[in-house]
CSV table of C-alpha atoms in Angstrom, one decimal:
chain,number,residue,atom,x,y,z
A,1,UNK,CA,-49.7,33.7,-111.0
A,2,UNK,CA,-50.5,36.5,-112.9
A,3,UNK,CA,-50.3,34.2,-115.9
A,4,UNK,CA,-53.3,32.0,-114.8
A,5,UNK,CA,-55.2,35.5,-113.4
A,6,UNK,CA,-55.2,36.6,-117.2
A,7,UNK,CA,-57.5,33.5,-118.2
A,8,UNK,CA,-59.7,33.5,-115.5
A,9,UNK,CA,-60.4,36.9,-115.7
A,10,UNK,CA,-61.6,35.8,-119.0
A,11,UNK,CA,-64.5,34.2,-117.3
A,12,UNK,CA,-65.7,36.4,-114.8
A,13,UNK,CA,-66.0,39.8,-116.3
A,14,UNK,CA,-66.8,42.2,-113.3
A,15,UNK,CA,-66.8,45.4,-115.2
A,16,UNK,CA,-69.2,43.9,-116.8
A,17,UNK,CA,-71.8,43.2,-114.4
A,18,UNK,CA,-70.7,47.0,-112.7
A,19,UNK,CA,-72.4,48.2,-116.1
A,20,UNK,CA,-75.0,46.3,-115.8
A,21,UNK,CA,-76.2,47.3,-112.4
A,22,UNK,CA,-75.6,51.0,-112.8
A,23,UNK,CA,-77.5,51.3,-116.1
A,24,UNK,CA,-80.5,49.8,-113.7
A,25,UNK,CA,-79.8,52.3,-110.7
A,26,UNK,CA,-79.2,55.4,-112.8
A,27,UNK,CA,-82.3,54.7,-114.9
A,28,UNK,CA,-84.2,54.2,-112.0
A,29,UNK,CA,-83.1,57.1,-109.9
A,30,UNK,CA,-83.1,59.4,-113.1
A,31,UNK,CA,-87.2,58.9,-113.4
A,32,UNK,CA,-88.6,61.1,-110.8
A,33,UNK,CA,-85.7,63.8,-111.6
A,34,UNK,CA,-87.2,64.4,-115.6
A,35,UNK,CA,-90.6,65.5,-113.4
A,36,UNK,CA,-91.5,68.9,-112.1
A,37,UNK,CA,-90.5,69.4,-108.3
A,38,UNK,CA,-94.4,69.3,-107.8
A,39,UNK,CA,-95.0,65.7,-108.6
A,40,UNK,CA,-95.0,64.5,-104.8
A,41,UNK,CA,-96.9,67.3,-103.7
A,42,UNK,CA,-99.5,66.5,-106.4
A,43,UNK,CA,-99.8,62.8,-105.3
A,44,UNK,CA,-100.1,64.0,-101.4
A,45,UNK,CA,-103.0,66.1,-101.9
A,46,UNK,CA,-104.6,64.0,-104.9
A,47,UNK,CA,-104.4,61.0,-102.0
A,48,UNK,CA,-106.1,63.6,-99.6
A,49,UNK,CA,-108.8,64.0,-101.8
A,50,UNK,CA,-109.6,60.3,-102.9
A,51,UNK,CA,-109.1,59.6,-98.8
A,52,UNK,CA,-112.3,61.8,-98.2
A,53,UNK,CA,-114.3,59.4,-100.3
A,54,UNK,CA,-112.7,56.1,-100.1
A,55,UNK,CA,-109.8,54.8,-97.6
A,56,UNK,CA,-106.8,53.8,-99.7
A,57,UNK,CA,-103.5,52.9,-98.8
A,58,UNK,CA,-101.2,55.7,-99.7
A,59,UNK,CA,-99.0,53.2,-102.0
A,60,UNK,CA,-102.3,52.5,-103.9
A,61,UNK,CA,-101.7,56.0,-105.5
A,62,UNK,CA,-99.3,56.4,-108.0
A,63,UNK,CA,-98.5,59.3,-110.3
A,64,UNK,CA,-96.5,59.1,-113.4
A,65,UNK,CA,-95.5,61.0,-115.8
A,66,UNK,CA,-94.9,59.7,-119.2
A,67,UNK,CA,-92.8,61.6,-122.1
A,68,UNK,CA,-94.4,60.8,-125.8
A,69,UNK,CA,-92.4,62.7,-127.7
A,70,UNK,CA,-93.5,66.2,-127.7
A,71,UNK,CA,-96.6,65.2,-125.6
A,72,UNK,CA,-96.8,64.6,-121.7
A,73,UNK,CA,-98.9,62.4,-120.1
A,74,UNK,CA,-99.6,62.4,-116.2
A,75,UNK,CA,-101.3,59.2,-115.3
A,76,UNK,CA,-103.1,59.0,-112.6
A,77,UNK,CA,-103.2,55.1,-110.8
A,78,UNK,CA,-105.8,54.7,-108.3
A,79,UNK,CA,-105.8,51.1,-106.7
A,80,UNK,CA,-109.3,50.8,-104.7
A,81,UNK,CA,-109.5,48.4,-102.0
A,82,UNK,CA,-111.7,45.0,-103.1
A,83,UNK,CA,-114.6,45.8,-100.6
A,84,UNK,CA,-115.3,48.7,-102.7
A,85,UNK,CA,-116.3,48.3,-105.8
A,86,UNK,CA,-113.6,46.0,-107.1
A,87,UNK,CA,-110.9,46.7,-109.7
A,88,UNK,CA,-109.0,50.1,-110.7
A,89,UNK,CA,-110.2,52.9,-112.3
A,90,UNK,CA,-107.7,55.5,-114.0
B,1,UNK,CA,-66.6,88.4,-118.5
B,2,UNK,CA,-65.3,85.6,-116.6
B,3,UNK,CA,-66.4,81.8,-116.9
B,4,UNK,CA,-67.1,80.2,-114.5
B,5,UNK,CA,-66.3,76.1,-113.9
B,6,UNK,CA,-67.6,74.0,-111.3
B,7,UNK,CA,-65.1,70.9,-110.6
B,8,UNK,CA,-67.0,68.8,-109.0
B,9,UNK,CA,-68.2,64.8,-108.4
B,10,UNK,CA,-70.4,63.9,-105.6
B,11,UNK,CA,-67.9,61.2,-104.3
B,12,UNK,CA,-65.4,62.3,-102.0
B,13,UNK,CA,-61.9,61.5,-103.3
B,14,UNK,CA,-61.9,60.6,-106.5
B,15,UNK,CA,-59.7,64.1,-107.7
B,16,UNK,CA,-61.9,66.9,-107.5
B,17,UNK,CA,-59.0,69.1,-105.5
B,18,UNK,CA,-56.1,67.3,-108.0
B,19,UNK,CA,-58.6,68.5,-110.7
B,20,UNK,CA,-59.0,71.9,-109.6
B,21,UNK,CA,-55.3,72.7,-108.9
B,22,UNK,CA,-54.3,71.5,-112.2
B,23,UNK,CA,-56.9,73.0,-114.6
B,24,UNK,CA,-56.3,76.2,-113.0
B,25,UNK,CA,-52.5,75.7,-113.2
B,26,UNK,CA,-52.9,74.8,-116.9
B,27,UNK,CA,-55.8,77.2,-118.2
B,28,UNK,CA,-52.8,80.2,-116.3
B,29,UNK,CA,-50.1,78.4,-118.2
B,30,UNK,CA,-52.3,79.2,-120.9
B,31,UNK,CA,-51.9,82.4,-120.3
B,32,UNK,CA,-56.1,83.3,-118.7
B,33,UNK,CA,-55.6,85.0,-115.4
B,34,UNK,CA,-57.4,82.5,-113.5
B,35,UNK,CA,-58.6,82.5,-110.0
B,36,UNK,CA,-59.8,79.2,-108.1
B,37,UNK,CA,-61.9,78.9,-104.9
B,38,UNK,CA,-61.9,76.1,-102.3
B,39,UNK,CA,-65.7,75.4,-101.9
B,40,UNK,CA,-65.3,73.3,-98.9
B,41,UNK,CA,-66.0,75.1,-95.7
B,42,UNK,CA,-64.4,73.6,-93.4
B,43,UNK,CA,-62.1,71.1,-95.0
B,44,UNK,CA,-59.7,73.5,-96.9
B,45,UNK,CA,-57.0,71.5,-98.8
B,46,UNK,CA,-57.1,73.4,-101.8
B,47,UNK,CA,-53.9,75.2,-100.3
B,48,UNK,CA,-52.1,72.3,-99.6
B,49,UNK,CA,-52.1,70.6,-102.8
B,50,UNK,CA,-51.4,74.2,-104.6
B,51,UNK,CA,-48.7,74.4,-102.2
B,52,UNK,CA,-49.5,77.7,-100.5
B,53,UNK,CA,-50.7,76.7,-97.0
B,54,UNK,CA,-48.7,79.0,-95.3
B,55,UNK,CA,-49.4,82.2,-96.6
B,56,UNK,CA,-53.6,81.6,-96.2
B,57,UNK,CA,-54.3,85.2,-94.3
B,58,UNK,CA,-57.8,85.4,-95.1
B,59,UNK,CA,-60.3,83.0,-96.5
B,60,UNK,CA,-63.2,82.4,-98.7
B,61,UNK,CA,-66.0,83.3,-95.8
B,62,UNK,CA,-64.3,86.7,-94.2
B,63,UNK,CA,-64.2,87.7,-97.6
B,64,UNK,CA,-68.3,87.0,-97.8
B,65,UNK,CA,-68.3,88.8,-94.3
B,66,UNK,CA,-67.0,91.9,-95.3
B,67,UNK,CA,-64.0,91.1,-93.0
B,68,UNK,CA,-61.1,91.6,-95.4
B,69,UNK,CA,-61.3,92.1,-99.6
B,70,UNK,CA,-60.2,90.2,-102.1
B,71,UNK,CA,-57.4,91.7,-102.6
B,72,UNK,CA,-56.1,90.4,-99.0
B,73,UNK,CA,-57.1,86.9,-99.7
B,74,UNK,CA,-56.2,86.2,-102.9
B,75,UNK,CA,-52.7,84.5,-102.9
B,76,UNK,CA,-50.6,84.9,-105.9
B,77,UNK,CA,-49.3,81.6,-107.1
B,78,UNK,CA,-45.6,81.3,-106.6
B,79,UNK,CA,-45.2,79.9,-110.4
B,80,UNK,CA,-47.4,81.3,-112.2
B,81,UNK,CA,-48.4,85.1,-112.9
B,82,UNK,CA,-52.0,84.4,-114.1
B,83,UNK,CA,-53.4,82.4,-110.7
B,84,UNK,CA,-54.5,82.9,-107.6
B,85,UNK,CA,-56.3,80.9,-105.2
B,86,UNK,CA,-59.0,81.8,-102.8
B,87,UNK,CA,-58.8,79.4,-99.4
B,88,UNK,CA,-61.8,77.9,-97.6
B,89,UNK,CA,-62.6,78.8,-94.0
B,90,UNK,CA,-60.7,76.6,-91.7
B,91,UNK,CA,-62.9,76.8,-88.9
B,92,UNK,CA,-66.4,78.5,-89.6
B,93,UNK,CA,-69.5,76.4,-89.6
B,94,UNK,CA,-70.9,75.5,-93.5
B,95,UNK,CA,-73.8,78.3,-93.1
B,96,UNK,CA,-71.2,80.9,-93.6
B,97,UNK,CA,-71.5,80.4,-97.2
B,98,UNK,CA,-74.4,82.1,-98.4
B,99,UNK,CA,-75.8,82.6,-102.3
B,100,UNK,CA,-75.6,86.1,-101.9
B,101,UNK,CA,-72.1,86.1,-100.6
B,102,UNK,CA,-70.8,83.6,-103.0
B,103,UNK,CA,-72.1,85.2,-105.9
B,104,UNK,CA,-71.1,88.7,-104.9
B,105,UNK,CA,-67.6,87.8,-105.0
B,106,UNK,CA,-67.6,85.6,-108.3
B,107,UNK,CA,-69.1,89.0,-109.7
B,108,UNK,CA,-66.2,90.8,-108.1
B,109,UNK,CA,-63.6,88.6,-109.4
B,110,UNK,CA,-65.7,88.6,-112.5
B,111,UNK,CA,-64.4,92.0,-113.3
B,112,UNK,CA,-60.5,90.6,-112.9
B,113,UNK,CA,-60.4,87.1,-114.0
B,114,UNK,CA,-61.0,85.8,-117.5
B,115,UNK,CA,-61.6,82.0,-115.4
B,116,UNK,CA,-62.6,81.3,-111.9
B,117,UNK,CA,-62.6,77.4,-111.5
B,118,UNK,CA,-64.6,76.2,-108.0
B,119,UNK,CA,-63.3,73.3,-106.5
B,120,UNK,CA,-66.4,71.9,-104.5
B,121,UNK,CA,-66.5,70.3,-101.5
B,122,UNK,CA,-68.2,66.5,-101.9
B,123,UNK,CA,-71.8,65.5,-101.3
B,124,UNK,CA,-74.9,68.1,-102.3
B,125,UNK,CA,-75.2,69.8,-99.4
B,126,UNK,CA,-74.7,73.6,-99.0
B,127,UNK,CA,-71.2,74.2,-100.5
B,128,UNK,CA,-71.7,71.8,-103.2
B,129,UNK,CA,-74.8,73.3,-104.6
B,130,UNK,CA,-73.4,76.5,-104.1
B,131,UNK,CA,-70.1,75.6,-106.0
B,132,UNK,CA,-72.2,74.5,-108.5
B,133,UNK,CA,-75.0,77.2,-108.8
B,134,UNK,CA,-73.4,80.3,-110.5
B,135,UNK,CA,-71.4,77.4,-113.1
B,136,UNK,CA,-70.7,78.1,-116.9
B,137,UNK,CA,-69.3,75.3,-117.3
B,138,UNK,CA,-69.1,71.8,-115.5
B,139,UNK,CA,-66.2,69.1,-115.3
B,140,UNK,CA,-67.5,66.1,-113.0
B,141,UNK,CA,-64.4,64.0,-111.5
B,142,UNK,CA,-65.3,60.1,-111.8
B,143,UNK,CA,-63.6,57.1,-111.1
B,144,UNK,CA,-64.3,54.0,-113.1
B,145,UNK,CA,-65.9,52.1,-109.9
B,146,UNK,CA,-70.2,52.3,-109.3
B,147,UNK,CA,-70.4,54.8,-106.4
B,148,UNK,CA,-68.2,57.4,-108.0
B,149,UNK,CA,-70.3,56.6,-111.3
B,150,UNK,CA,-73.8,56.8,-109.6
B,151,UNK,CA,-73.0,59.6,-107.9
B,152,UNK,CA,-71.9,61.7,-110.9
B,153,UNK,CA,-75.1,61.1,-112.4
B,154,UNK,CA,-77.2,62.5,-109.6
B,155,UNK,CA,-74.3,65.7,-109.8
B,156,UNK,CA,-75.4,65.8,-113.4
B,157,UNK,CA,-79.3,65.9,-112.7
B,158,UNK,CA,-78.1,68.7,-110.1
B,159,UNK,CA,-76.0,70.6,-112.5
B,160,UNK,CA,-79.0,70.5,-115.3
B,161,UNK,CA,-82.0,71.9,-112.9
B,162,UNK,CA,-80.1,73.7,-110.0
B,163,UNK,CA,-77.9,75.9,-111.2
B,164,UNK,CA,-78.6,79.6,-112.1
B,165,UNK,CA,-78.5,79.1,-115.5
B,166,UNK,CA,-81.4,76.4,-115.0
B,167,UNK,CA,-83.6,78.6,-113.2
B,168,UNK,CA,-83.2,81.6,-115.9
B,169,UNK,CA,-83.8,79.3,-118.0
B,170,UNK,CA,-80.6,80.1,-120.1
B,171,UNK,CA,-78.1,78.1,-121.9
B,172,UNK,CA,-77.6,74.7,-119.6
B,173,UNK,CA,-74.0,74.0,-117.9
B,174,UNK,CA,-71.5,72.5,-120.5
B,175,UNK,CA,-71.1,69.3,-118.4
B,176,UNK,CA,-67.8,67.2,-119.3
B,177,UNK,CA,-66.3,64.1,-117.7
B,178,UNK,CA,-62.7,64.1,-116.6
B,179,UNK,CA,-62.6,60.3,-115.7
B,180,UNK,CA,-59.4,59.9,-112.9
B,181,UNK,CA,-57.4,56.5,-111.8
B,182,UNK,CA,-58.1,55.0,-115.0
B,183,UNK,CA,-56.2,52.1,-115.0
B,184,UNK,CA,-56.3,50.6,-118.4
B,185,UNK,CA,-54.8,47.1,-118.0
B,186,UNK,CA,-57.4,46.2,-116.0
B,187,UNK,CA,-59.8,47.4,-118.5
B,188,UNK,CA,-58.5,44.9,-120.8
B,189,UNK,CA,-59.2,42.4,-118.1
B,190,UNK,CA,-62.3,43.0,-117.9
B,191,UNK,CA,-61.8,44.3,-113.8
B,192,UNK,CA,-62.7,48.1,-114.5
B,193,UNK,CA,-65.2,49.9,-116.5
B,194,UNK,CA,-64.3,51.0,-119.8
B,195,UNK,CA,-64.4,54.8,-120.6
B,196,UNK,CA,-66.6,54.0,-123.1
B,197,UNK,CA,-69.3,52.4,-120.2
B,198,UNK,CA,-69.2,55.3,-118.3
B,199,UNK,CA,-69.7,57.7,-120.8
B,200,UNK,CA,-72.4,55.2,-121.9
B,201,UNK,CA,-74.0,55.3,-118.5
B,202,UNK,CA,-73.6,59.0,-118.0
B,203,UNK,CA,-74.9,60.8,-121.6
B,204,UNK,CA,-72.0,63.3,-121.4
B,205,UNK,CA,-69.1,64.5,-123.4
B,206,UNK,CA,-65.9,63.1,-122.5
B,207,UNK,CA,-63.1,65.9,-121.5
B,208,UNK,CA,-60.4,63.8,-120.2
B,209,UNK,CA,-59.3,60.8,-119.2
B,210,UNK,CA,-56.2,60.9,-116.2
B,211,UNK,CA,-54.3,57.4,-115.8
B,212,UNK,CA,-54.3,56.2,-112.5
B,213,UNK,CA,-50.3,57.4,-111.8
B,214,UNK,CA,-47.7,57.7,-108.9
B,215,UNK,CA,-47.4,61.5,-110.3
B,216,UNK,CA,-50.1,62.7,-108.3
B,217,UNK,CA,-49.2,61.6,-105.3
B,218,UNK,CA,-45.6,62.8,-105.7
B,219,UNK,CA,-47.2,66.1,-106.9
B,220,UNK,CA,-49.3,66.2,-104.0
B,221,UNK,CA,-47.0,65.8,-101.8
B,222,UNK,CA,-44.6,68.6,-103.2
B,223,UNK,CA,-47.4,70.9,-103.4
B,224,UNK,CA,-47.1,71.6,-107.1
B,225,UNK,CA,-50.4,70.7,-109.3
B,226,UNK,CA,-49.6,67.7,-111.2
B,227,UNK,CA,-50.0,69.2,-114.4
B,228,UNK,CA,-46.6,71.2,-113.8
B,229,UNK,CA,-44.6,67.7,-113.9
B,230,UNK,CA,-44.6,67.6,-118.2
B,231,UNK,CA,-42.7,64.6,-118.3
B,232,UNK,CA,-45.6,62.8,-116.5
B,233,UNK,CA,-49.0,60.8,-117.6
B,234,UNK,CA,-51.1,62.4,-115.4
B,235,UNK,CA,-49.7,65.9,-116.0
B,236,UNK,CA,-49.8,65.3,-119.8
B,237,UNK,CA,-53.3,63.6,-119.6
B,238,UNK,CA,-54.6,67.7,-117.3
B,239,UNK,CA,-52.2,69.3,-120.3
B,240,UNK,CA,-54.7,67.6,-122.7
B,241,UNK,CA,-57.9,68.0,-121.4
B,242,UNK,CA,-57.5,71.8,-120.7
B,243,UNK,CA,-56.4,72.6,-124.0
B,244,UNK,CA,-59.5,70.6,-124.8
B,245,UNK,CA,-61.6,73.1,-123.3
B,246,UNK,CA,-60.1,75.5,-125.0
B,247,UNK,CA,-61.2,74.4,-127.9
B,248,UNK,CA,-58.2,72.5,-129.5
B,249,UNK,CA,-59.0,69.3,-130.8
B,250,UNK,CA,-56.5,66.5,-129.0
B,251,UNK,CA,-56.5,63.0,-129.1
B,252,UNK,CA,-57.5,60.9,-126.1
B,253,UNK,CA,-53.8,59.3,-124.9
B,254,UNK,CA,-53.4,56.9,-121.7
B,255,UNK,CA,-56.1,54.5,-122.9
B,256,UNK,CA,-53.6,51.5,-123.5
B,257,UNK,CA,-51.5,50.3,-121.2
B,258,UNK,CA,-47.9,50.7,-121.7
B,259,UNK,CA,-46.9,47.2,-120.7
B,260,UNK,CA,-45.3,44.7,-123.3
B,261,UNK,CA,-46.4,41.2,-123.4
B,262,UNK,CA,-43.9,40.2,-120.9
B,263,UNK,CA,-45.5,42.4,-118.5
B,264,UNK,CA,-48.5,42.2,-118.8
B,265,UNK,CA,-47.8,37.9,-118.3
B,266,UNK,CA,-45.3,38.8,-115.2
B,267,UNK,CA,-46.7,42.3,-113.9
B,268,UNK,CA,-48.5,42.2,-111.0
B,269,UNK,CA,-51.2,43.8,-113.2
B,270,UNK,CA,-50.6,47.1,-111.4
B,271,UNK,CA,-49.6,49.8,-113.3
């Protein structure tokens, strides 16, 4: 039994695909954690502000923070609704 | 001046307890007097595995509430002349541990100890930040299965911003993987991930690697930290990976299966 176990374990190489999917998770959860503990904050109160003048969807807000080497760049994603003006502006 | 180590893992039961016991056992062998600490309030089994459950007088939070010293809850090791263990609380609730508190007494034994390894209880709540916070030095307990793996890496981020030496803004946590139950047969078949993967995954130095082995649980169930059976895997594998952190260099054993051909053909591919 074990015999025929060997080869087909050949073909379906599971700690394979474990590897896989936690190089996705960990990558993904790793993102916000390189940030400063303010970055939420920041987005809450920058979606305040943009909600005084236009109504957005909180999710149309995103804040990122990119690493360029030594340089840091916080973008800033606003997704107006259509009946505005349509399109994005950054 | 006493370092500090933080054994610790996110995961519940993947060795953080074996861990502790047996680094502490080995870095005493070694000839540091060494002190370790159950972190987890609540939960102790520190004693048990170290074998000295019935001689816990005083515990870990009466010594935070002034209610007895150090001196009246440290227990002397029965084997060795360089360790002592510090119970958890059996029955007090998890807010008895305070930052304060806990870093009062690592100051205290500070002044004794040349190590003082904390066993932390599992998750990232209260005890297990605090376990981590005043850490020199970090070993993180994985298994070679996705939870245990994705939850050492959010450890990891915790040991690299929320720790004292974070905040100060001093010299980060040395943070080293002790990967347990490695079973490597079923590396070969392709049914477990490679140390190489989860060192790949994680981004940190590798300190040890402990075979999956009946030792432990024989050990465990003696009361005596695995790493005092010499003759064993597992005990040899702890042997290693303190002298490693030390500073000798060792080579990394236990990474092939033992097994001949006729085995691994017959074998129930359990090791």
């Amino acid at each position: 039994m074990s015999f025929l176990n060997y080869f087909q374990s050949q073909k379906k190489n599971t700690a394979r695909v474990a590897k896989e999917r936690l190089q996705i998770i960990v990558a993904h959860e790793r993102s916000p954690r390189g940030g400063p503990d303010y970055l939420p904050l920041l987005k809450e109160e920058l979606l305040l502000v943009v909600r005084k003048y236009v109504q957005v969807d909180p999710s149309a807000v995103t804040v990122q923070l990119d690493r360029d080497g030594d340089c840091e760049v916080l973008e800033l994603n606003v997704i107006l609704p259509e009946t505005q003006s349509a399109g994005r502006r950054r | 001046m006493a370092r500090i180590i933080v054994v610790t893992s996110g995961k519940g039961g993947v060795g953080k307890t074996t861990t502790s016991a047996s680094f502490a056992a080995g870095l005493a062998k070694a000839g540091h007097r060494t002190a370790v600490i159950d972190f987890d309030v609540g939960l102790r089994n520190l004693d048990l595995i170290m074998g000295c459950e019935r001689r816990v007088v005083y515990d870990f939070v009466n010594v935070i509430n002034g209610e007895a010293n150090l001196k009246q809850a440290l227990i002397k090791d029965k084997r060795l002349d360089n360790l002592y263990i510090l119970p958890a609380s059996q029955t007090r609730d998890k807010e008895a541990l305070t930052q304060d508190g806990v870093g009062r007494v690592l100051e205290e034994l500070a002044q004794d100890f040349d190590y003082i390894v904390c066993d932390s209880p599992a998750g990232i709540e209260r005890g297990a930040m605090l376990a981590a916070y005043f850490a020199d030095d970090a070993i993180v307990v994985t298994n070679p299965e996705v939870s245990s793996v994705r939850d050492s890496d959010r450890i990891i981020g915790i040991l690299s911003s929320k720790t004292r030496r974070a905040e100060r803004g001093e010299e980060p946590v040395t943070t080293r993987l002790l990967l347990a139950r490695y079973a490597p047969g079923r590396v070969q078949k392709g049914e477990m991930l490679s140390v190489e993967d989860v060192c790949e995954i994680l981004a940190i130095d590798l300190l040890g690697v402990v075979p999956e082995s009946k030792a432990v649980l024989a050990a465990s169930n003696a009361g005596v930290p695995v790493i005092m059976d010499e003759d064993s895997d597992a005990g040899q594998a702890y042997q290693d990976a303190v002298a490693r952190y030390l500073g000798e260099e060792r080579p990394h054993r236990f990474l092939n299966e033992k097994k001949g051909f006729l085995g691994r053909l017959f074998g129930s591919g359990n090791s």
